[in-house]
Amino acid sequence: SRVLIWTSTWDSENDAAEFFLRYRISLLHKYAQSSGWGTTDGDRKFVGQVEDGGLVVMRRDGCDVLVLEGLDADQEPLAEEIQKAIRREAAKPR
């Protein structure tokens, strides 16, 4: 199966939160879901199950947003691991 992994860093936390909320709304249309679809933690975390049983996971950490589409149902923990790896990479001196 294919998985979309998309990370983005925004100019401000407000911009990241706005993107997070708007992208979550776009997922409703993309996957033809009702407005109560998935579980949310405000503008910080979203998990939704699509028709084929796969998952869409979104996580926001400050100005960073991670989107994962196409995960298997048991792969949600990968989102946290990817987020940690992104933080470690960002913390490295350039």
N, CA, C and O atoms as a printed pandas DataFrame, in Angstrom:
     atom_number atom_name residue_name chain_id  residue_number  x_coord  y_coord  z_coord
0              1         N          SER        A               1    0.838   -1.188    0.000
1              2        CA          SER        A               1    0.000    0.000    0.000
2              3         C          SER        A               1    0.882    1.251    0.000
3              4         O          SER        A               1    2.055    1.194    0.369
4              5         N          ARG        A               2    0.324    2.343   -0.404
5              6        CA          ARG        A               2    1.046    3.608   -0.469
6              7         C          ARG        A               2    0.656    4.494    0.698
7              8         O          ARG        A               2   -0.502    4.550    1.113
8              9         N          VAL        A               3    1.658    5.180    1.209
9             10        CA          VAL        A               3    1.438    6.098    2.320
10            11         C          VAL        A               3    1.959    7.466    1.916
11            12         O          VAL        A               3    3.083    7.597    1.433
12            13         N          LEU        A               4    1.141    8.472    2.116
13            14        CA          LEU        A               4    1.565    9.858    1.922
14            15         C          LEU        A               4    2.112   10.354    3.249
15            16         O          LEU        A               4    1.425   10.292    4.269
16            17         N          ILE        A               5    3.341   10.846    3.242
17            18        CA          ILE        A               5    3.944   11.460    4.421
18            19         C          ILE        A               5    4.271   12.882    4.026
19            20         O          ILE        A               5    5.088   13.122    3.137
20            21         N          TRP        A               6    3.625   13.827    4.698
21            22        CA          TRP        A               6    3.787   15.231    4.337
22            23         C          TRP        A               6    4.087   16.004    5.613
23            24         O          TRP        A               6    3.296   15.996    6.556
24            25         N          THR        A               7    5.219   16.660    5.636
25            26        CA          THR        A               7    5.552   17.526    6.763
26            27         C          THR        A               7    5.657   18.954    6.245
27            28         O          THR        A               7    6.117   19.195    5.129
28            29         N          SER        A               8    5.230   19.876    7.061
29            30        CA          SER        A               8    5.348   21.291    6.707
30            31         C          SER        A               8    5.644   22.095    7.963
31            32         O          SER        A               8    5.221   21.747    9.065
32            33         N          THR        A               9    6.381   23.176    7.766
33            34        CA          THR        A               9    6.688   24.098    8.850
34            35         C          THR        A               9    6.160   25.463    8.454
35            36         O          THR        A               9    6.454   25.964    7.369
36            37         N          TRP        A              10    5.388   26.052    9.332
37            38        CA          TRP        A              10    4.709   27.315    9.048
38            39         C          TRP        A              10    5.395   28.462    9.775
39            40         O          TRP        A              10    6.168   28.247   10.709
40            41         N          ASP        A              11    5.103   29.691    9.334
41            42        CA          ASP        A              11    5.719   30.892    9.917
42            43         C          ASP        A              11    5.333   31.108   11.371
43            44         O          ASP        A              11    6.108   31.667   12.147
44            45         N          SER        A              12    4.135   30.665   11.743
45            46        CA          SER        A              12    3.674   30.855   13.119
46            47         C          SER        A              12    2.797   29.667   13.514
47            48         O          SER        A              12    2.330   28.908   12.664
48            49         N          GLU        A              13    2.586   29.526   14.819
49            50        CA          GLU        A              13    1.686   28.477   15.298
50            51         C          GLU        A              13    0.268   28.708   14.800
51            52         O          GLU        A              13   -0.447   27.752   14.502
52            53         N          ASN        A              14   -0.147   29.976   14.706
53            54        CA          ASN        A              14   -1.491   30.282   14.187
54            55         C          ASN        A              14   -1.639   29.813   12.747
55            56         O          ASN        A              14   -2.668   29.242   12.383
56            57         N          ASP        A              15   -0.609   30.050   11.915
57            58        CA          ASP        A              15   -0.650   29.584   10.524
58            59         C          ASP        A              15   -0.719   28.062   10.467
59            60         O          ASP        A              15   -1.481   27.500    9.680
60            61         N          ALA        A              16    0.071   27.401   11.296
61            62        CA          ALA        A              16    0.064   25.934   11.322
62            63         C          ALA        A              16   -1.299   25.406   11.766
63            64         O          ALA        A              16   -1.810   24.445   11.190
64            65         N          ALA        A              17   -1.882   26.023   12.777
65            66        CA          ALA        A              17   -3.199   25.598   13.268
66            67         C          ALA        A              17   -4.269   25.819   12.198
67            68         O          ALA        A              17   -5.163   24.989   12.032
68            69         N          GLU        A              18   -4.178   26.933   11.476
69            70        CA          GLU        A              18   -5.150   27.207   10.411
70            71         C          GLU        A              18   -5.033   26.158    9.302
71            72         O          GLU        A              18   -6.043   25.638    8.828
72            73         N          PHE        A              19   -3.794   25.847    8.890
73            74        CA          PHE        A              19   -3.599   24.812    7.880
74            75         C          PHE        A              19   -4.162   23.480    8.368
75            76         O          PHE        A              19   -4.877   22.795    7.638
76            77         N          PHE        A              20   -3.832   23.119    9.613
77            78        CA          PHE        A              20   -4.294   21.858   10.194
78            79         C          PHE        A              20   -5.810   21.750   10.084
79            80         O          PHE        A              20   -6.330   20.736    9.619
80            81         N          LEU        A              21   -6.519   22.793   10.511
81            82        CA          LEU        A              21   -7.987   22.751   10.507
82            83         C          LEU        A              21   -8.541   22.715    9.086
83            84         O          LEU        A              21   -9.488   21.979    8.810
84            85         N          ARG        A              22   -7.963   23.498    8.191
85            86        CA          ARG        A              22   -8.459   23.511    6.799
86            87         C          ARG        A              22   -8.173   22.192    6.086
87            88         O          ARG        A              22   -9.005   21.708    5.319
88            89         N          TYR        A              23   -7.017   21.620    6.331
89            90        CA          TYR        A              23   -6.704   20.335    5.696
90            91         C          TYR        A              23   -7.617   19.244    6.235
91            92         O          TYR        A              23   -8.060   18.371    5.489
92            93         N          ARG        A              24   -7.895   19.296    7.521
93            94        CA          ARG        A              24   -8.815   18.303    8.099
94            95         C          ARG        A              24  -10.180   18.390    7.429
95            96         O          ARG        A              24  -10.806   17.367    7.151
96            97         N          ILE        A              25  -10.641   19.614    7.170
97            98        CA          ILE        A              25  -11.922   19.792    6.475
98            99         C          ILE        A              25  -11.833   19.227    5.059
99           100         O          ILE        A              25  -12.778   18.601    4.580
100          101         N          SER        A              26  -10.696   19.446    4.387
101          102        CA          SER        A              26  -10.551   18.913    3.020
102          103         C          SER        A              26  -10.599   17.388    3.015
103          104         O          SER        A              26  -11.057   16.787    2.043
104          105         N          LEU        A              27  -10.129   16.756    4.091
105          106        CA          LEU        A              27  -10.177   15.298    4.179
106          107         C          LEU        A              27  -11.614   14.782    4.210
107          108         O          LEU        A              27  -11.896   13.692    3.712
108          109         N          LEU        A              28  -12.523   15.569    4.796
109          110        CA          LEU        A              28  -13.940   15.176    4.798
110          111         C          LEU        A              28  -14.434   14.974    3.378
111          112         O          LEU        A              28  -15.138   14.009    3.081
112          113         N          HIS        A              29  -14.056   15.897    2.505
113          114        CA          HIS        A              29  -14.493   15.822    1.111
114          115         C          HIS        A              29  -13.729   14.738    0.344
115          116         O          HIS        A              29  -14.310   13.989   -0.441
116          117         N          LYS        A              30  -12.431   14.669    0.585
117          118        CA          LYS        A              30  -11.601   13.686   -0.117
118          119         C          LYS        A              30  -12.084   12.261    0.132
119          120         O          LYS        A              30  -12.140   11.446   -0.789
120          121         N          TYR        A              31  -12.429   11.970    1.378
121          122        CA          TYR        A              31  -12.846   10.620    1.739
122          123         C          TYR        A              31  -14.354   10.489    1.919
123          124         O          TYR        A              31  -14.832    9.471    2.419
124          125         N          ALA        A              32  -15.112   11.517    1.514
125          126        CA          ALA        A              32  -16.581   11.504    1.569
126          127         C          ALA        A              32  -17.089   11.077    2.946
127          128         O          ALA        A              32  -17.866   10.130    3.069
128          129         N          GLN        A              33  -16.637   11.788    3.974
129          130        CA          GLN        A              33  -17.008   11.467    5.350
130          131         C          GLN        A              33  -17.953   12.528    5.902
131          132         O          GLN        A              33  -18.068   13.620    5.346
132          133         N          SER        A              34  -18.619   12.202    6.985
133          134        CA          SER        A              34  -19.493   13.169    7.649
134          135         C          SER        A              34  -18.654   14.072    8.551
135          136         O          SER        A              34  -17.493   13.776    8.832
136          137         N          SER        A              35  -19.243   15.158    8.995
137          138        CA          SER        A              35  -18.485   16.158    9.764
138          139         C          SER        A              35  -17.969   15.631   11.097
139          140         O          SER        A              35  -17.003   16.181   11.627
140          141         N          GLY        A              36  -18.575   14.588   11.658
141          142        CA          GLY        A              36  -18.119   14.031   12.926
142          143         C          GLY        A              36  -17.059   12.954   12.767
143          144         O          GLY        A              36  -16.767   12.222   13.713
144          145         N          TRP        A              37  -16.486   12.853   11.584
145          146        CA          TRP        A              37  -15.544   11.790   11.246
146          147         C          TRP        A              37  -14.249   11.925   12.028
147          148         O          TRP        A              37  -13.706   13.022   12.154
148          149         N          GLY        A              38  -13.764   10.832   12.544
149          150        CA          GLY        A              38  -12.461   10.794   13.191
150          151         C          GLY        A              38  -12.477   11.310   14.612
151          152         O          GLY        A              38  -13.496   11.784   15.115
152          153         N          THR        A              39  -11.334   11.209   15.240
153          154        CA          THR        A              39  -11.163   11.735   16.591
154          155         C          THR        A              39  -10.198   12.905   16.517
155          156         O          THR        A              39   -9.239   12.886   15.746
156          157         N          THR        A              40  -10.457   13.913   17.319
157          158        CA          THR        A              40   -9.610   15.098   17.275
158          159         C          THR        A              40   -9.175   15.496   18.669
159          160         O          THR        A              40   -9.829   15.189   19.666
160          161         N          ASP        A              41   -8.065   16.179   18.705
161          162        CA          ASP        A              41   -7.602   16.865   19.904
162          163         C          ASP        A              41   -7.359   18.302   19.460
163          164         O          ASP        A              41   -6.218   18.750   19.347
164          165         N          GLY        A              42   -8.458   19.013   19.212
165          166        CA          GLY        A              42   -8.368   20.393   18.751
166          167         C          GLY        A              42   -7.580   20.494   17.458
167          168         O          GLY        A              42   -7.852   19.779   16.494
168          169         N          ASP        A              43   -6.609   21.383   17.447
169          170        CA          ASP        A              43   -5.766   21.558   16.254
170          171         C          ASP        A              43   -4.400   20.911   16.448
171          172         O          ASP        A              43   -3.411   21.343   15.855
172          173         N          ARG        A              44   -4.350   19.877   17.279
173          174        CA          ARG        A              44   -3.080   19.198   17.581
174          175         C          ARG        A              44   -3.009   17.772   17.017
175          176         O          ARG        A              44   -1.935   17.307   16.636
176          177         N          LYS        A              45   -4.147   17.085   16.966
177          178        CA          LYS        A              45   -4.131   15.684   16.537
178          179         C          LYS        A              45   -5.463   15.321   15.914
179          180         O          LYS        A              45   -6.520   15.727   16.395
180          181         N          PHE        A              46   -5.401   14.553   14.841
181          182        CA          PHE        A              46   -6.599   14.027   14.193
182          183         C          PHE        A              46   -6.293   12.609   13.730
183          184         O          PHE        A              46   -5.216   12.347   13.195
184          185         N          VAL        A              47   -7.228   11.701   13.932
185          186        CA          VAL        A              47   -7.117   10.328   13.434
186          187         C          VAL        A              47   -8.471    9.945   12.845
187          188         O          VAL        A              47   -9.495    9.998   13.527
188          189         N          GLY        A              48   -8.462    9.560   11.578
189          190        CA          GLY        A              48   -9.686    9.126   10.918
190          191         C          GLY        A              48   -9.463    7.834   10.171
191          192         O          GLY        A              48   -8.405    7.622    9.580
192          193         N          GLN        A              49  -10.468    6.964   10.196
193          194        CA          GLN        A              49  -10.366    5.698    9.481
194          195         C          GLN        A              49  -11.140    5.818    8.177
195          196         O          GLN        A              49  -12.291    6.254    8.177
196          197         N          VAL        A              50  -10.524    5.440    7.077
197          198        CA          VAL        A              50  -11.169    5.525    5.774
198          199         C          VAL        A              50  -11.837    4.205    5.444
199          200         O          VAL        A              50  -11.675    3.211    6.150
200          201         N          GLU        A              51  -12.598    4.217    4.348
201          202        CA          GLU        A              51  -13.446    3.088    3.988
202          203         C          GLU        A              51  -12.692    1.764    3.884
203          204         O          GLU        A              51  -13.226    0.720    4.257
204          205         N          ASP        A              52  -11.449    1.796    3.377
205          206        CA          ASP        A              52  -10.699    0.549    3.217
206          207         C          ASP        A              52  -10.033    0.081    4.510
207          208         O          ASP        A              52   -9.290   -0.900    4.507
208          209         N          GLY        A              53  -10.298    0.782    5.618
209          210        CA          GLY        A              53   -9.749    0.402    6.913
210          211         C          GLY        A              53   -8.459    1.105    7.262
211          212         O          GLY        A              53   -7.982    1.003    8.392
212          213         N          GLY        A              54   -7.878    1.831    6.290
213          214        CA          GLY        A              54   -6.651    2.567    6.557
214          215         C          GLY        A              54   -6.904    3.809    7.396
215          216         O          GLY        A              54   -8.047    4.184    7.655
216          217         N          LEU        A              55   -5.817    4.433    7.812
217          218        CA          LEU        A              55   -5.915    5.613    8.669
218          219         C          LEU        A              55   -5.350    6.853    8.001
219          220         O          LEU        A              55   -4.442    6.793    7.172
220          221         N          VAL        A              56   -5.924    7.979    8.398
221          222        CA          VAL        A              56   -5.363    9.294    8.133
222          223         C          VAL        A              56   -5.015    9.862    9.503
223          224         O          VAL        A              56   -5.867    9.925   10.389
224          225         N          VAL        A              57   -3.754   10.277    9.676
225          226        CA          VAL        A              57   -3.309   10.822   10.955
226          227         C          VAL        A              57   -2.679   12.181   10.693
227          228         O          VAL        A              57   -1.833   12.327    9.810
228          229         N          MET        A              58   -3.099   13.171   11.467
229          230        CA          MET        A              58   -2.488   14.493   11.422
230          231         C          MET        A              58   -2.048   14.862   12.832
231          232         O          MET        A              58   -2.753   14.608   13.809
232          233         N          ARG        A              59   -0.870   15.465   12.915
233          234        CA          ARG        A              59   -0.372   15.930   14.215
234          235         C          ARG        A              59    0.280   17.288   14.010
235          236         O          ARG        A              59    1.002   17.503   13.036
236          237         N          ARG        A              60    0.015   18.207   14.947
237          238        CA          ARG        A              60    0.665   19.506   14.916
238          239         C          ARG        A              60    1.484   19.674   16.173
239          240         O          ARG        A              60    1.013   19.414   17.280
240          241         N          ASP        A              61    2.729   20.117   15.988
241          242        CA          ASP        A              61    3.636   20.386   17.094
242          243         C          ASP        A              61    4.199   21.785   16.857
243          244         O          ASP        A              61    5.133   21.956   16.073
244          245         N          GLY        A              62    3.636   22.783   17.531
245          246        CA          GLY        A              62    4.067   24.157   17.310
246          247         C          GLY        A              62    3.784   24.585   15.885
247          248         O          GLY        A              62    2.632   24.597   15.453
248          249         N          CYS        A              63    4.836   24.938   15.150
249          250        CA          CYS        A              63    4.699   25.394   13.761
250          251         C          CYS        A              63    4.775   24.245   12.755
251          252         O          CYS        A              63    4.631   24.468   11.553
252          253         N          ASP        A              64    4.998   23.025   13.233
253          254        CA          ASP        A              64    5.154   21.869   12.352
254          255         C          ASP        A              64    3.865   21.055   12.278
255          256         O          ASP        A              64    3.208   20.807   13.288
256          257         N          VAL        A              65    3.520   20.646   11.050
257          258        CA          VAL        A              65    2.342   19.801   10.830
258          259         C          VAL        A              65    2.779   18.556   10.078
259          260         O          VAL        A              65    3.505   18.638    9.088
260          261         N          LEU        A              66    2.332   17.409   10.554
261          262        CA          LEU        A              66    2.604   16.122    9.932
262          263         C          LEU        A              66    1.280   15.533    9.467
263          264         O          LEU        A              66    0.317   15.471   10.231
264          265         N          VAL        A              67    1.235   15.099    8.206
265          266        CA          VAL        A              67    0.057   14.433    7.638
266          267         C          VAL        A              67    0.502   13.065    7.147
267          268         O          VAL        A              67    1.479   12.952    6.406
268          269         N          LEU        A              68   -0.211   12.034    7.557
269          270        CA          LEU        A              68    0.023   10.672    7.084
270          271         C          LEU        A              68   -1.298   10.139    6.549
271          272         O          LEU        A              68   -2.294   10.104    7.272
272          273         N          GLU        A              69   -1.313    9.729    5.299
273          274        CA          GLU        A              69   -2.516    9.147    4.717
274          275         C          GLU        A              69   -2.168    7.777    4.169
275          276         O          GLU        A              69   -1.168    7.614    3.469
276          277         N          GLY        A              70   -2.998    6.790    4.491
277          278        CA          GLY        A              70   -2.805    5.453    3.961
278          279         C          GLY        A              70   -2.148    4.478    4.912
279          280         O          GLY        A              70   -1.741    3.390    4.503
280          281         N          LEU        A              71   -2.039    4.852    6.174
281          282        CA          LEU        A              71   -1.468    3.930    7.166
282          283         C          LEU        A              71   -2.392    2.744    7.370
283          284         O          LEU        A              71   -3.609    2.860    7.221
284          285         N          ASP        A              72   -1.812    1.602    7.712
285          286        CA          ASP        A              72   -2.624    0.481    8.157
286          287         C          ASP        A              72   -3.188    0.822    9.530
287          288         O          ASP        A              72   -2.633    1.661   10.240
288          289         N          ALA        A              73   -4.274    0.182    9.903
289          290        CA          ALA        A              73   -4.971    0.505   11.145
290          291         C          ALA        A              73   -4.086    0.418   12.382
291          292         O          ALA        A              73   -4.320    1.133   13.357
292          293         N          ASP        A              74   -3.073   -0.447   12.359
293          294        CA          ASP        A              74   -2.220   -0.613   13.540
294          295         C          ASP        A              74   -0.964    0.262   13.502
295          296         O          ASP        A              74   -0.094    0.120   14.362
296          297         N          GLN        A              75   -0.855    1.159   12.525
297          298        CA          GLN        A              75    0.367    1.941   12.365
298          299         C          GLN        A              75    0.277    3.367   12.910
299          300         O          GLN        A              75    1.182    4.164   12.659
300          301         N          GLU        A              76   -0.762    3.710   13.633
301          302        CA          GLU        A              76   -0.879    5.060   14.173
302          303         C          GLU        A              76    0.346    5.488   14.996
303          304         O          GLU        A              76    0.739    6.652   14.912
304          305         N          PRO        A              77    0.966    4.596   15.788
305          306        CA          PRO        A              77    2.143    5.017   16.553
306          307         C          PRO        A              77    3.296    5.541   15.689
307          308         O          PRO        A              77    4.172    6.241   16.198
308          309         N          LEU        A              78    3.308    5.217   14.410
309          310        CA          LEU        A              78    4.356    5.734   13.532
310          311         C          LEU        A              78    4.351    7.261   13.478
311          312         O          LEU        A              78    5.401    7.879   13.305
312          313         N          ALA        A              79    3.182    7.864   13.625
313          314        CA          ALA        A              79    3.091    9.325   13.563
314          315         C          ALA        A              79    3.958    9.962   14.639
315          316         O          ALA        A              79    4.682   10.919   14.362
316          317         N          GLU        A              80    3.895    9.448   15.853
317          318        CA          GLU        A              80    4.705   10.005   16.934
318          319         C          GLU        A              80    6.192    9.774   16.675
319          320         O          GLU        A              80    7.010   10.656   16.938
320          321         N          GLU        A              81    6.544    8.606   16.165
321          322        CA          GLU        A              81    7.943    8.316   15.876
322          323         C          GLU        A              81    8.485    9.243   14.785
323          324         O          GLU        A              81    9.615    9.722   14.882
324          325         N          ILE        A              82    7.691    9.492   13.761
325          326        CA          ILE        A              82    8.110   10.405   12.690
326          327         C          ILE        A              82    8.253   11.809   13.229
327          328         O          ILE        A              82    9.209   12.507   12.891
328          329         N          GLN        A              83    7.309   12.240   14.068
329          330        CA          GLN        A              83    7.398   13.574   14.668
330          331         C          GLN        A              83    8.667   13.724   15.499
331          332         O          GLN        A              83    9.331   14.759   15.432
332          333         N          LYS        A              84    9.009   12.712   16.274
333          334        CA          LYS        A              84   10.236   12.749   17.082
334          335         C          LYS        A              84   11.467   12.855   16.185
335          336         O          LYS        A              84   12.393   13.609   16.484
336          337         N          ALA        A              85   11.478   12.105   15.091
337          338        CA          ALA        A              85   12.614   12.141   14.167
338          339         C          ALA        A              85   12.754   13.523   13.531
339          340         O          ALA        A              85   13.868   14.012   13.340
340          341         N          ILE        A              86   11.639   14.141   13.209
341          342        CA          ILE        A              86   11.678   15.489   12.631
342          343         C          ILE        A              86   12.237   16.474   13.638
343          344         O          ILE        A              86   13.053   17.323   13.281
344          345         N          ARG        A              87   11.811   16.376   14.904
345          346        CA          ARG        A              87   12.339   17.261   15.961
346          347         C          ARG        A              87   13.847   17.074   16.121
347          348         O          ARG        A              87   14.590   18.050   16.224
348          349         N          ARG        A              88   14.298   15.811   16.141
349          350        CA          ARG        A              88   15.733   15.547   16.287
350          351         C          ARG        A              88   16.512   16.148   15.117
351          352         O          ARG        A              88   17.572   16.743   15.317
352          353         N          GLU        A              89   16.007   16.000   13.930
353          354        CA          GLU        A              89   16.678   16.528   12.744
354          355         C          GLU        A              89   16.723   18.051   12.789
355          356         O          GLU        A              89   17.739   18.657   12.448
356          357         N          ALA        A              90   15.640   18.658   13.201
357          358        CA          ALA        A              90   15.576   20.121   13.276
358          359         C          ALA        A              90   16.518   20.674   14.344
359          360         O          ALA        A              90   17.000   21.799   14.220
360          361         N          ALA        A              91   16.779   19.897   15.382
361          362        CA          ALA        A              91   17.630   20.351   16.470
362          363         C          ALA        A              91   19.121   20.244   16.150
363          364         O          ALA        A              91   19.950   20.816   16.858
364          365         N          LYS        A              92   19.460   19.523   15.102
365          366        CA          LYS        A              92   20.865   19.371   14.732
366          367         C          LYS        A              92   21.444   20.715   14.290
367          368         O          LYS        A              92   20.784   21.477   13.584
368          369         N          PRO        A              93   22.671   21.001   14.703
369          370        CA          PRO        A              93   23.305   22.240   14.252
370          371         C          PRO        A              93   23.530   22.204   12.739
371          372         O          PRO        A              93   23.846   21.162   12.164
372          373         N          ARG        A              94   23.365   23.315   12.142
373          374        CA          ARG        A              94   23.540   23.413   10.670
374          375         C          ARG        A              94   24.854   24.060   10.337
375          376         O          ARG        A              94   25.179   24.229    9.161
